[in-house]
Amino acid sequence: MRRTWTVNDFPIGFEQIHPEQSINFQLNRLYHFSGDPVLLAQLRKAAPGIRDLTSLVAGLIPLAEQAEKDGELLRAAMCYRGAAFVTPASDPRRHDWWKRFRELSNAWYGIGPETRDVVPFGGIELPALRFTPEGRSRGAVVLMNGFDGYLEEFTRPMLVLCGAGFEVIAFDGPGQGEVLETSRAPMIPEWEHPTAAVLDHFGLDDVTVLGCSLGGGLAVRAAAFEPRITRVICFDVLPDLFGSLAGIAPAPVRELLRRMVPLGIGRRAVNSVMSRIAARDPLVGWGIQQGKLVMGVEDPFDLIRATLRFRTARYSRRLTQDVLLMAGTTDHYVPIEHLHDQMATLTGVRSLTARIFTQAESAGNHCQLGNLGLALRTMLNWLDQFAPEVREANVEA
């Protein structure tokens, strides 16, 4: 019998493991999705030797190999995942490490092949996971990945939702996770199309979509055009991918991007500036390379221009669902102002709930990393009002 996971099965507290913000966030990601205090101690010990992405990989792989020898499968899986995440796609080790992450994570959680499925979509297949609760289902939740996640990374949150009585289906769409690793199919903004393929495949109706990170914007897009979606959770909001990208750039570069890219001008200048920044900052360089792979483009200018297609303001007015928006006050990817922007454009929804998470709750970071249990508790409390027994009682009243 599979263990029942709850919102209490996550650590609380965003850790200061490494002085560089992005590296620190990624190391916290490994810790919080595993809840492994031994891994946290190992990451702290390795942190002084991590100077860049190469040394990050060099620090994680020995931890992964030793954990695997010791039978600590989830610890090994997370270290492989962290290494694969920052390794260029041209390096064959990336694919091997990603596969090992998936295999070890599934083995640790006891996830068998009966949970996995593939959904035909155009000329590719979308991998999917399906978790079915014991007893009567309280409804279906369809989880949408983001810009750089892997499905198996969300296994514990999915099992929490399933343990609370929900059928949970998660899938990688074009440009995401396994699809990106295996077929190199680029991301598309018209997320209603892969979503419809998933709903058709599993025969779903009256569903809640739960979008993680960029998935928070993709969920809004899907809900704008797919009537079988009746509830939307943005975990967190991401209404403007271009704005988020430009927002983390230095002020002069930010102005250059905002003035030139939307007009389709300045390719040489933008590419030159971004190449110089990437040469100074390996994390920026990695982000550009990964972004080009995700979007299926050849240079930084086209990458940034592609992000303009991921803005929800153009179609948010079409939503008629119940919507829960989540945001963190110290999110270093999505400024809190974007929450208000998203709220202002959802003019036709049935109901709108916004939850701002703070640093005092250890939940102010992107996607509440630091208190994932609180994020899930917030979702479940919000979903309670739509449970079948509640809706039946309301009809009788």
Short mmCIF file of C-alpha atoms in Angstrom, two decimals:
data_model
loop_
_atom_site.label_atom_id
_atom_site.label_comp_id
_atom_site.label_asym_id
_atom_site.label_seq_id
_atom_site.Cartn_x
_atom_site.Cartn_y
_atom_site.Cartn_z
CA MET A 1 0.00 0.00 0.00
CA ARG A 2 1.41 3.37 -1.04
CA ARG A 3 2.19 5.87 1.71
CA THR A 4 -0.20 8.81 2.09
CA TRP A 5 1.74 12.04 1.80
CA THR A 6 0.48 15.27 3.40
CA VAL A 7 1.29 18.97 3.47
CA ASN A 8 3.41 18.29 6.56
CA ASP A 9 5.94 16.26 4.56
CA PHE A 10 7.98 19.27 3.44
CA PRO A 11 10.65 21.23 5.30
CA ILE A 12 10.04 24.83 6.28
CA GLY A 13 12.64 27.53 5.79
CA PHE A 14 14.52 28.79 2.74
CA GLU A 15 18.17 27.98 3.39
CA GLN A 16 21.20 30.15 2.73
CA ILE A 17 23.44 27.48 1.20
CA HIS A 18 25.34 29.48 -1.41
CA PRO A 19 26.02 33.23 -1.83
CA GLU A 20 24.98 33.32 -5.50
CA GLN A 21 21.20 33.77 -5.67
CA SER A 22 20.41 31.48 -8.60
CA ILE A 23 22.69 28.68 -7.42
CA ASN A 24 21.26 28.99 -3.93
CA PHE A 25 17.73 28.71 -5.31
CA GLN A 26 18.58 25.57 -7.27
CA LEU A 27 20.25 23.93 -4.25
CA ASN A 28 17.19 24.76 -2.15
CA ARG A 29 15.09 23.18 -4.87
CA LEU A 30 16.92 19.86 -4.40
CA TYR A 31 16.46 20.01 -0.64
CA HIS A 32 12.82 21.10 -0.47
CA PHE A 33 11.52 18.60 -3.03
CA SER A 34 13.28 15.80 -1.16
CA GLY A 35 12.98 16.95 2.45
CA ASP A 36 16.31 15.24 3.13
CA PRO A 37 18.32 16.85 5.98
CA VAL A 38 21.38 14.75 5.14
CA LEU A 39 21.32 16.13 1.61
CA LEU A 40 21.07 19.65 3.02
CA ALA A 41 24.16 19.06 5.15
CA GLN A 42 26.02 17.66 2.14
CA LEU A 43 25.07 20.65 -0.01
CA ARG A 44 26.31 23.02 2.69
CA LYS A 45 29.62 21.17 2.82
CA ALA A 46 29.99 21.24 -0.96
CA ALA A 47 28.95 24.90 -1.38
CA PRO A 48 32.37 26.56 -0.80
CA GLY A 49 33.78 24.63 -3.75
CA ILE A 50 30.97 25.70 -6.09
CA ARG A 51 32.15 28.72 -8.11
CA ASP A 52 30.26 28.19 -11.36
CA LEU A 53 28.10 25.63 -13.12
CA THR A 54 31.01 23.33 -13.93
CA SER A 55 32.01 23.11 -10.28
CA LEU A 56 28.34 22.73 -9.33
CA VAL A 57 28.15 19.59 -11.47
CA ALA A 58 31.49 18.42 -10.12
CA GLY A 59 30.10 18.78 -6.61
CA LEU A 60 26.77 17.05 -7.23
CA ILE A 61 27.76 13.96 -9.22
CA PRO A 62 29.98 12.41 -6.48
CA LEU A 63 27.11 12.97 -4.02
CA ALA A 64 24.71 11.26 -6.45
CA GLU A 65 27.01 8.28 -7.00
CA GLN A 66 27.71 7.81 -3.29
CA ALA A 67 24.01 8.09 -2.39
CA GLU A 68 23.16 5.50 -5.03
CA LYS A 69 25.78 3.12 -3.58
CA ASP A 70 24.31 3.69 -0.11
CA GLY A 71 20.79 2.91 -1.32
CA GLU A 72 19.61 6.50 -0.76
CA LEU A 73 17.69 6.61 -4.01
CA LEU A 74 15.84 9.91 -3.67
CA ARG A 75 19.00 11.70 -2.52
CA ALA A 76 20.84 10.32 -5.53
CA ALA A 77 17.96 11.24 -7.83
CA MET A 78 17.90 14.87 -6.73
CA CYS A 79 21.67 15.24 -7.17
CA TYR A 80 21.47 13.78 -10.68
CA ARG A 81 18.61 16.13 -11.41
CA GLY A 82 20.59 19.15 -10.21
CA ALA A 83 23.55 18.19 -12.38
CA ALA A 84 21.44 17.50 -15.45
CA PHE A 85 19.62 20.81 -15.02
CA VAL A 86 22.73 22.94 -15.58
CA THR A 87 24.50 20.70 -18.11
CA PRO A 88 24.32 21.80 -21.78
CA ALA A 89 22.09 19.75 -24.03
CA SER A 90 25.08 19.02 -26.24
CA ASP A 91 26.68 17.04 -23.41
CA PRO A 92 25.47 13.39 -23.56
CA ARG A 93 25.82 13.10 -19.78
CA ARG A 94 22.80 15.39 -19.37
CA HIS A 95 20.42 12.84 -20.88
CA ASP A 96 21.96 10.01 -18.87
CA TRP A 97 21.67 11.95 -15.62
CA TRP A 98 18.09 12.97 -16.37
CA LYS A 99 17.15 9.31 -17.00
CA ARG A 100 18.85 8.25 -13.79
CA PHE A 101 16.97 10.94 -11.87
CA ARG A 102 13.66 9.70 -13.22
CA GLU A 103 14.41 6.03 -12.58
CA LEU A 104 15.67 6.52 -9.03
CA SER A 105 12.88 8.93 -8.08
CA ASN A 106 10.22 6.54 -9.33
CA ALA A 107 11.89 3.61 -7.55
CA TRP A 108 12.03 5.52 -4.24
CA TYR A 109 8.36 6.55 -4.41
CA GLY A 110 7.25 3.15 -5.70
CA ILE A 111 5.92 4.61 -8.96
CA GLY A 112 5.43 1.77 -11.42
CA PRO A 113 4.80 1.72 -15.18
CA GLU A 114 1.04 1.61 -14.61
CA THR A 115 1.25 5.27 -13.56
CA ARG A 116 2.89 6.38 -16.80
CA ASP A 117 1.16 7.00 -20.11
CA VAL A 118 1.84 8.77 -23.39
CA VAL A 119 -0.54 11.15 -25.13
CA PRO A 120 -0.30 11.47 -28.94
CA PHE A 121 0.06 15.10 -29.99
CA GLY A 122 0.86 15.95 -33.57
CA GLY A 123 3.97 14.05 -34.49
CA ILE A 124 5.22 13.62 -30.92
CA GLU A 125 4.14 11.91 -27.71
CA LEU A 126 3.53 13.77 -24.46
CA PRO A 127 4.56 11.79 -21.36
CA ALA A 128 1.98 11.81 -18.59
CA LEU A 129 1.64 10.58 -15.02
CA ARG A 130 -1.73 9.65 -13.51
CA PHE A 131 -2.41 9.15 -9.81
CA THR A 132 -5.83 7.83 -8.79
CA PRO A 133 -7.11 8.20 -5.22
CA GLU A 134 -8.64 5.44 -3.17
CA GLY A 135 -12.41 5.76 -2.90
CA ARG A 136 -14.51 8.49 -4.48
CA SER A 137 -12.55 11.13 -6.39
CA ARG A 138 -13.02 14.76 -5.39
CA GLY A 139 -12.23 15.82 -8.94
CA ALA A 140 -9.38 15.89 -11.44
CA VAL A 141 -6.34 18.16 -11.17
CA VAL A 142 -4.17 18.54 -14.27
CA LEU A 143 -0.66 19.74 -13.43
CA MET A 144 1.19 21.85 -15.97
CA ASN A 145 4.97 22.04 -15.86
CA GLY A 146 6.95 25.24 -16.35
CA PHE A 147 10.03 26.45 -18.21
CA ASP A 148 12.59 24.06 -16.77
CA GLY A 149 10.90 21.44 -14.60
CA TYR A 150 10.73 17.65 -14.83
CA LEU A 151 7.51 15.78 -14.05
CA GLU A 152 9.11 13.53 -11.45
CA GLU A 153 10.29 16.57 -9.50
CA PHE A 154 6.65 17.16 -8.57
CA THR A 155 5.95 13.59 -7.46
CA ARG A 156 5.54 14.45 -3.78
CA PRO A 157 3.18 17.41 -4.36
CA MET A 158 1.15 15.23 -6.74
CA LEU A 159 0.92 12.48 -4.14
CA VAL A 160 -0.24 15.02 -1.55
CA LEU A 161 -3.08 16.07 -3.84
CA CYS A 162 -3.92 12.45 -4.58
CA GLY A 163 -3.86 11.63 -0.88
CA ALA A 164 -6.38 14.42 -0.35
CA GLY A 165 -8.76 12.63 -2.72
CA PHE A 166 -8.00 14.14 -6.12
CA GLU A 167 -7.18 12.35 -9.34
CA VAL A 168 -3.94 13.96 -10.54
CA ILE A 169 -2.67 13.98 -14.11
CA ALA A 170 0.59 15.70 -15.02
CA PHE A 171 2.13 16.04 -18.46
CA ASP A 172 5.11 17.50 -20.27
CA GLY A 173 4.14 19.58 -23.25
CA PRO A 174 6.27 20.87 -26.15
CA GLY A 175 9.49 22.43 -24.90
CA GLN A 176 9.26 20.78 -21.47
CA GLY A 177 10.97 18.00 -19.56
CA GLU A 178 11.00 14.66 -21.32
CA VAL A 179 9.60 16.09 -24.57
CA LEU A 180 12.51 18.51 -24.77
CA GLU A 181 15.04 15.84 -23.82
CA THR A 182 13.86 13.30 -26.36
CA SER A 183 12.26 15.10 -29.31
CA ARG A 184 13.54 18.69 -29.01
CA ALA A 185 10.02 19.91 -29.83
CA PRO A 186 9.97 23.65 -28.95
CA MET A 187 7.51 25.32 -26.62
CA ILE A 188 4.34 26.82 -28.07
CA PRO A 189 2.15 29.55 -26.55
CA GLU A 190 -1.12 27.88 -27.64
CA TRP A 191 -1.24 25.66 -24.58
CA GLU A 192 -4.90 24.81 -25.06
CA HIS A 193 -3.86 22.36 -27.79
CA PRO A 194 -1.67 19.97 -25.74
CA THR A 195 -4.10 20.41 -22.85
CA ALA A 196 -7.01 19.35 -25.05
CA ALA A 197 -5.05 16.30 -26.19
CA VAL A 198 -4.51 15.29 -22.54
CA LEU A 199 -8.18 15.84 -21.63
CA ASP A 200 -9.29 13.83 -24.66
CA HIS A 201 -6.87 11.00 -23.92
CA PHE A 202 -8.02 10.56 -20.33
CA GLY A 203 -11.68 11.43 -20.96
CA LEU A 204 -11.63 14.37 -18.53
CA ASP A 205 -14.16 17.15 -17.98
CA ASP A 206 -14.74 19.70 -15.21
CA VAL A 207 -11.06 19.84 -14.30
CA THR A 208 -8.78 22.04 -12.23
CA VAL A 209 -5.55 23.06 -13.94
CA LEU A 210 -2.56 23.72 -11.73
CA GLY A 211 0.23 25.61 -13.46
CA CYS A 212 3.70 25.66 -11.88
CA SER A 213 6.02 28.63 -12.55
CA LEU A 214 5.65 29.43 -16.27
CA GLY A 215 2.84 26.89 -16.09
CA GLY A 216 0.94 29.60 -14.20
CA GLY A 217 0.83 31.56 -17.45
CA LEU A 218 0.23 28.48 -19.60
CA ALA A 219 -2.72 27.51 -17.38
CA VAL A 220 -4.33 30.89 -18.01
CA ARG A 221 -3.84 30.45 -21.75
CA ALA A 222 -5.35 26.95 -21.72
CA ALA A 223 -8.33 28.07 -19.62
CA ALA A 224 -9.04 30.94 -21.99
CA PHE A 225 -9.79 28.52 -24.83
CA GLU A 226 -10.62 25.14 -23.25
CA PRO A 227 -14.18 24.97 -21.78
CA ARG A 228 -13.55 21.70 -19.91
CA ILE A 229 -11.38 23.65 -17.47
CA THR A 230 -13.53 24.99 -14.64
CA ARG A 231 -10.90 25.98 -12.05
CA VAL A 232 -7.42 27.48 -12.39
CA ILE A 233 -4.54 27.61 -9.91
CA CYS A 234 -1.51 29.73 -10.81
CA PHE A 235 1.42 28.46 -8.73
CA ASP A 236 2.71 31.13 -9.15
CA VAL A 237 1.45 33.83 -11.49
CA LEU A 238 3.58 34.45 -14.54
CA PRO A 239 1.56 36.71 -16.83
CA ASP A 240 4.46 38.16 -18.81
CA LEU A 241 7.50 36.03 -19.60
CA PHE A 242 9.14 38.91 -21.48
CA GLY A 243 8.60 41.23 -18.54
CA SER A 244 10.06 38.73 -16.09
CA LEU A 245 13.11 38.18 -18.28
CA ALA A 246 13.66 41.88 -18.86
CA GLY A 247 13.11 42.61 -15.17
CA ILE A 248 16.14 40.61 -14.03
CA ALA A 249 18.46 42.28 -16.55
CA PRO A 250 20.60 45.31 -15.60
CA ALA A 251 18.73 48.61 -16.06
CA PRO A 252 20.47 49.71 -19.31
CA VAL A 253 19.95 46.27 -20.86
CA ARG A 254 16.35 46.24 -19.68
CA GLU A 255 15.66 49.49 -21.53
CA LEU A 256 17.40 48.18 -24.65
CA LEU A 257 15.22 45.05 -24.64
CA ARG A 258 12.00 46.94 -24.00
CA ARG A 259 12.63 49.52 -26.71
CA MET A 260 13.98 47.31 -29.48
CA VAL A 261 12.80 43.71 -29.22
CA PRO A 262 9.01 44.29 -29.39
CA LEU A 263 9.58 46.30 -32.58
CA GLY A 264 11.75 43.57 -34.09
CA ILE A 265 14.78 45.83 -34.40
CA GLY A 266 18.27 45.85 -32.93
CA ARG A 267 19.18 42.20 -33.42
CA ARG A 268 22.92 42.87 -33.66
CA ALA A 269 22.97 45.18 -30.63
CA VAL A 270 20.86 42.84 -28.47
CA ASN A 271 22.93 39.79 -29.41
CA SER A 272 26.17 41.64 -28.73
CA VAL A 273 25.04 42.88 -25.30
CA MET A 274 23.64 39.51 -24.24
CA SER A 275 26.80 37.71 -25.39
CA ARG A 276 28.97 40.05 -23.31
CA ILE A 277 26.80 39.49 -20.23
CA ALA A 278 26.86 35.73 -20.77
CA ALA A 279 30.67 35.80 -20.99
CA ARG A 280 30.83 37.47 -17.58
CA ASP A 281 28.05 35.47 -15.93
CA PRO A 282 27.93 31.71 -16.65
CA LEU A 283 24.41 31.49 -15.23
CA VAL A 284 23.16 33.99 -17.79
CA GLY A 285 25.01 32.07 -20.47
CA TRP A 286 23.37 28.84 -19.36
CA GLY A 287 19.95 30.53 -19.28
CA ILE A 288 20.36 31.76 -22.85
CA GLN A 289 21.44 28.35 -24.11
CA GLN A 290 18.58 26.61 -22.30
CA GLY A 291 16.10 29.21 -23.47
CA LYS A 292 17.15 28.82 -27.09
CA LEU A 293 16.66 25.07 -26.76
CA VAL A 294 13.21 25.46 -25.16
CA MET A 295 12.01 27.98 -27.73
CA GLY A 296 13.72 26.37 -30.72
CA VAL A 297 15.56 29.54 -31.79
CA GLU A 298 19.13 30.34 -32.82
CA ASP A 299 20.16 33.57 -31.05
CA PRO A 300 19.39 35.66 -27.93
CA PHE A 301 17.34 38.17 -29.93
CA ASP A 302 14.92 35.52 -31.18
CA LEU A 303 14.77 33.97 -27.71
CA ILE A 304 13.73 37.25 -26.13
CA ARG A 305 11.34 37.97 -28.99
CA ALA A 306 9.75 34.52 -28.52
CA THR A 307 8.91 35.38 -24.90
CA LEU A 308 6.60 38.15 -26.15
CA ARG A 309 4.18 35.41 -27.21
CA PHE A 310 3.76 34.36 -23.56
CA ARG A 311 1.73 37.30 -22.26
CA THR A 312 -1.66 36.58 -20.75
CA ALA A 313 -3.16 40.09 -20.95
CA ARG A 314 -4.39 39.54 -24.52
CA TYR A 315 -6.76 36.72 -23.56
CA SER A 316 -7.25 36.84 -19.77
CA ARG A 317 -10.64 38.52 -20.23
CA ARG A 318 -11.90 35.27 -21.81
CA LEU A 319 -11.61 33.31 -18.55
CA THR A 320 -14.91 32.50 -16.82
CA GLN A 321 -13.57 30.00 -14.28
CA ASP A 322 -12.87 30.13 -10.56
CA VAL A 323 -9.25 31.26 -10.24
CA LEU A 324 -6.64 31.13 -7.48
CA LEU A 325 -3.56 33.29 -8.00
CA MET A 326 -0.45 32.77 -5.86
CA ALA A 327 2.60 35.02 -5.58
CA GLY A 328 5.61 35.61 -3.34
CA THR A 329 6.79 38.98 -2.08
CA THR A 330 10.48 38.14 -2.62
CA ASP A 331 10.20 36.19 -5.88
CA HIS A 332 13.40 37.01 -7.81
CA TYR A 333 11.88 35.85 -11.12
CA VAL A 334 8.37 37.33 -11.02
CA PRO A 335 7.90 40.74 -9.34
CA ILE A 336 4.90 41.05 -7.04
CA GLU A 337 3.48 43.74 -9.35
CA HIS A 338 2.77 41.00 -11.88
CA LEU A 339 0.17 39.59 -9.50
CA HIS A 340 -1.76 42.84 -9.66
CA ASP A 341 -1.35 42.95 -13.45
CA GLN A 342 -2.85 39.45 -13.75
CA MET A 343 -5.71 40.28 -11.39
CA ALA A 344 -6.62 43.40 -13.35
CA THR A 345 -7.07 41.49 -16.62
CA LEU A 346 -9.25 38.67 -15.26
CA THR A 347 -12.43 40.68 -15.69
CA GLY A 348 -14.82 37.82 -16.55
CA VAL A 349 -13.98 35.12 -14.02
CA ARG A 350 -16.58 33.50 -11.77
CA SER A 351 -14.47 34.12 -8.69
CA LEU A 352 -10.96 35.40 -8.06
CA THR A 353 -8.81 34.63 -5.04
CA ALA A 354 -5.28 35.96 -4.62
CA ARG A 355 -2.84 34.76 -1.96
CA ILE A 356 0.39 36.67 -1.32
CA PHE A 357 3.07 34.68 0.51
CA THR A 358 5.70 36.44 2.60
CA GLN A 359 9.26 35.94 3.73
CA ALA A 360 7.99 35.68 7.32
CA GLU A 361 6.13 32.52 6.23
CA SER A 362 9.30 31.19 4.53
CA ALA A 363 7.16 31.25 1.38
CA GLY A 364 8.04 34.51 -0.36
CA ASN A 365 10.27 32.88 -2.98
CA HIS A 366 9.31 31.71 -6.45
CA CYS A 367 6.66 28.98 -6.18
CA GLN A 368 6.87 29.22 -2.37
CA LEU A 369 10.18 27.36 -2.27
CA GLY A 370 10.87 27.32 1.45
CA ASN A 371 7.36 26.29 2.47
CA LEU A 372 5.83 24.04 -0.18
CA GLY A 373 3.52 22.56 2.43
CA LEU A 374 1.87 25.94 2.98
CA ALA A 375 1.43 26.39 -0.76
CA LEU A 376 -0.29 23.00 -1.05
CA ARG A 377 -2.43 23.66 2.03
CA THR A 378 -3.59 26.90 0.41
CA MET A 379 -4.56 25.06 -2.77
CA LEU A 380 -6.42 22.32 -0.90
CA ASN A 381 -8.31 24.80 1.28
CA TRP A 382 -9.37 26.67 -1.84
CA LEU A 383 -10.41 23.46 -3.61
CA ASP A 384 -12.53 22.39 -0.62
CA GLN A 385 -15.30 24.78 -1.65
CA PHE A 386 -15.68 22.96 -4.97
CA ALA A 387 -15.76 19.40 -3.58
CA PRO A 388 -18.64 17.27 -4.93
CA GLU A 389 -20.31 17.03 -1.52
CA VAL A 390 -20.17 20.83 -1.10
CA ARG A 391 -21.63 21.45 -4.55
CA GLU A 392 -24.38 18.89 -3.92
CA ALA A 393 -25.24 20.58 -0.63
CA ASN A 394 -25.39 23.97 -2.33
CA VAL A 395 -27.76 22.61 -4.98
CA GLU A 396 -30.04 21.09 -2.32
CA ALA A 397 -30.08 24.37 -0.41
#
